Amino acid sequence: MKRYELLAEEIATSIRSGMLDVGDRLPSVRQISTSRGVSVSTVFEAYYLLEARGLIRARERSGYYVTAGNTRLPPEPVIHSDCSTGAHPVRVNDLVFSILESARSRDVVPLASAFPSPLLFPLPRLARSLARGAETMDPWSTVDAITPGSATLRRQIATRYLADGVLVQPDDVVITNGALEALNLCLQAVTQPGDAVIVESPTFYGALQALENLELRAIEVPSCPRDGICLDRLAQALAADKPAACWLMTNFQNPLGSLMPDANKRALVDLLAAHGVPLIEDDVYGELYYGPRRPLPAKAFDQEGLVLHCSSFSKCLAPGYRLGWALPGRFREQVARLKLTRTLAVAAPVQEGLSDYLARGGYDRHLRQLRHTLALQQTAMSAAVLRHFPAGTRASRPEGGYFLWVEFPAGVDALALQREACLRNIGVAPGPMFSARGEFRNCIRLNFGHHWDAKIEGAIVTLGALAAAQLDSPRPAPAIEEPGLSALGA
């Protein structure tokens, strides 16, 4: 552990043991620095880490104070999926489109949003970098690197992976229009219509949409809210169903927020390699960790080139710029050819602008502040769920990202809750949109990536009241024969 981590752990132990009580003022940064013989920046890092964990909070012109001992949180969900081996057709586009369309207005409380608040990003600095990049762009760069992307940007992306111990060369990188294009290109490179693909259950609805659009079938394998996909069930599916590919999020999965331990990632990569099954890894939330270091992607354990790793700047730096990339391993040529025939290239000024921003520094400082903010907002939302949702409600405890998975007691219908919330200008992502078979009827996903204020807390209070009303007046839930507009009553 680093010095600031050791210091933070020592203070956290004092808080949890009761030596430091709620409301106690911590020693000043300068006091700790002098008494421990460490730098001021080390103390600040320790205090930032404790604040991100919800144990202390800064008061303007006053210092840091203990805010919680053993912070009360809702119990964690347990995925009771009846998934069995077998591939199923996917029909979720109508349902997903309707829910997302209903939550687009700025008047809607954005708990269903897939993005954090745009106000969390360094937009003025990005704008200046975009202008500089366009002004200094070599005209020939618009031709030289049409499909793989800007050589400078690919080098910077590769360097960030190398810093985390993942061996990546600039030529391994293919720049794309956001991570979703990267994921779709990789999926198309390793499948044919009619093939079956393993996905987590619940899974990112964008993965289900991609499968539906390419006429692929889904094999749903249960995933744990803490550790990710169940490897035993995955092994069963690989043996029984002979899938063409596997699409997973190993770091802060959407919607659960789960984080696979490194040992599980290694076992996952080895298991898939033994069956010769490519892994499409969606790692768009990897930079949004709350702990001391970035979790490794599954790509770090890939020895066979079977992991097609995808990521982007959309969730952590520049959502509107739509710039992502793929590390397709042995499938790089197929992905590059598909890119060439589909969209040809990514806008050169955007690539040059992001290259300029990364080269000037400040990205890691922005990420530290973003993680700190998200961690505090997660604590606030978890506490509000515990206060305002019906007894028996469970919620995930993600160590990164900005999604909370909430499991209501049986008897709450998430689709009906979404309809009622929509009438009150509250966006909610109901559980069935994360399953090819419309499962998770009593679950919702909440976005805590927006500034915590009275409006958002009021929305949580309203959702809790609506759920409680369903439990008080139970009614039969409409069957989902085909997740579509009819399921929403639209």
Phi, psi and omega in degrees: 000147177284167184302316183292329177291319177297317179297315180298319181294323178296316179292320179299320178297320178295325179289313183293329181281347181095357177298321172251129185254162177303130181098344179293142177272131178282156174303151181295160179303319182291323177299311180298318181300317182288315185288328182264349181068035177241166182287159176299321181295327177296318179294318178300316180299319178296316180293322177298319181295318178295323179292321178297331179278356178081015183269331179224167177212142179277140172246131185304130178060021183228329180119200183250139183230149177288129180249341183203147172262260172271089185302128179283130179231156174297151175298154183281149177290157172237122183285110178260063182276136176267023180304136174232164179300147182136142181264143184230147174294157183243128176217084182237352189303315182297315180297311182298314181300316182296317181293315180294322180296324183288345185249015186281333185294146177293341179284345182275131175296121196277050179284345178264355185297150176266359183237151170286174180300133177295344180285353179274358187251153183281064187299319178299317179294321177297321180297319179294320178293323178297319179294316179296318180299320179291323182290323186261003185295131174291122181306328181288345180293338178288348180247322189298322187231050186303305186271310182292331180107176182304128180297322180295315181294318179297325178293319180293321177296315179299322180296323179294322176294318180299324179298332179266005177088016178254118185285108180227134174258149179307325181289348177283344190266134171241118180283138183226170175278079182082166181291329183296321175294319179302314181295317180294320177297317180295319178298316181292331182291338187240008181225165172232153177309136182097343179293162175252143181230133177280132174228161176286161177227108004284163181225167176299127183298335177296328176293318179295320178297319179298318178297317180297316183294330181264009178059044177254161179253153183255135169251111184269126179242129184302145179235142182269137181299343180258311190251359177090202190299143178284113185291328178295315179292327176297316179299321178297316181294322179297319182287323188271327193247352176049060182290158177275336183197172178225132180242115183223157165249117182268339182241113175056060187302142174261115021255354190283330187081012184291153178232114179290130172299155181303321181298321178293321179297316179298315179296322178299310182297318179295319181297314181293322179296323179297331178262358181068029183258123178293146175251120172267111185257117177265109186238042184286344182255005186301328181282350186261048180272150179261345182279192186284340184212157181292130177292142179293146171279165175300332180304332181296339183255008185278117177253348186251357183074021184267354179265119176260096188271135182228143177203184181193175173264003190293327184266345189235350183215306191219079185298324182279351183278341176051056179238119178228188179201163176231145168244086192278003179060229183291350181259017185301316183296318179297318180294317180297320179293319178296319177300316181299320184275342182268296185235002174067300187204167171261144182310122184299318180299325178295317179297316181293323179296315179291326175299317179298316181298313182295322182292332184274357179079173180102345182296314181293325176297317176299316181297320179299316179293320180296314179299317180301314180296314181297321180297319178295320181291328176296317179300318180296317181290320179299318179295321180292321177299317179297322183286320196249344181271159184301152175304140182095354177289140177243154179214145180290165179233070185295148177260015179179178182075202182210031178241139174244126177264123185244130178246112179280164171299153176304137183115343173267126179258113186296326179292318176294321178298319179297320179296314180295319179295321180300322178296340180253018179060042176237124178272136179220140176258104183285151184306320184300339180285354180253019181217138178293339184247016176068031178283183176064045184295339180252025183235153173221158171251132178244141178261120176253024182274011178244150185309127181287120180214183183297327181295315181290318178297322177298324177294321177296318177301315180296316179299319178298319179293320179295319179294318179298323179295323176296321180291327179285329181233073184298143177219150181297133179283139177296137181290147176254094175278323177215107182302108181203200183299325183297329180293336179266353185071022183272000000 
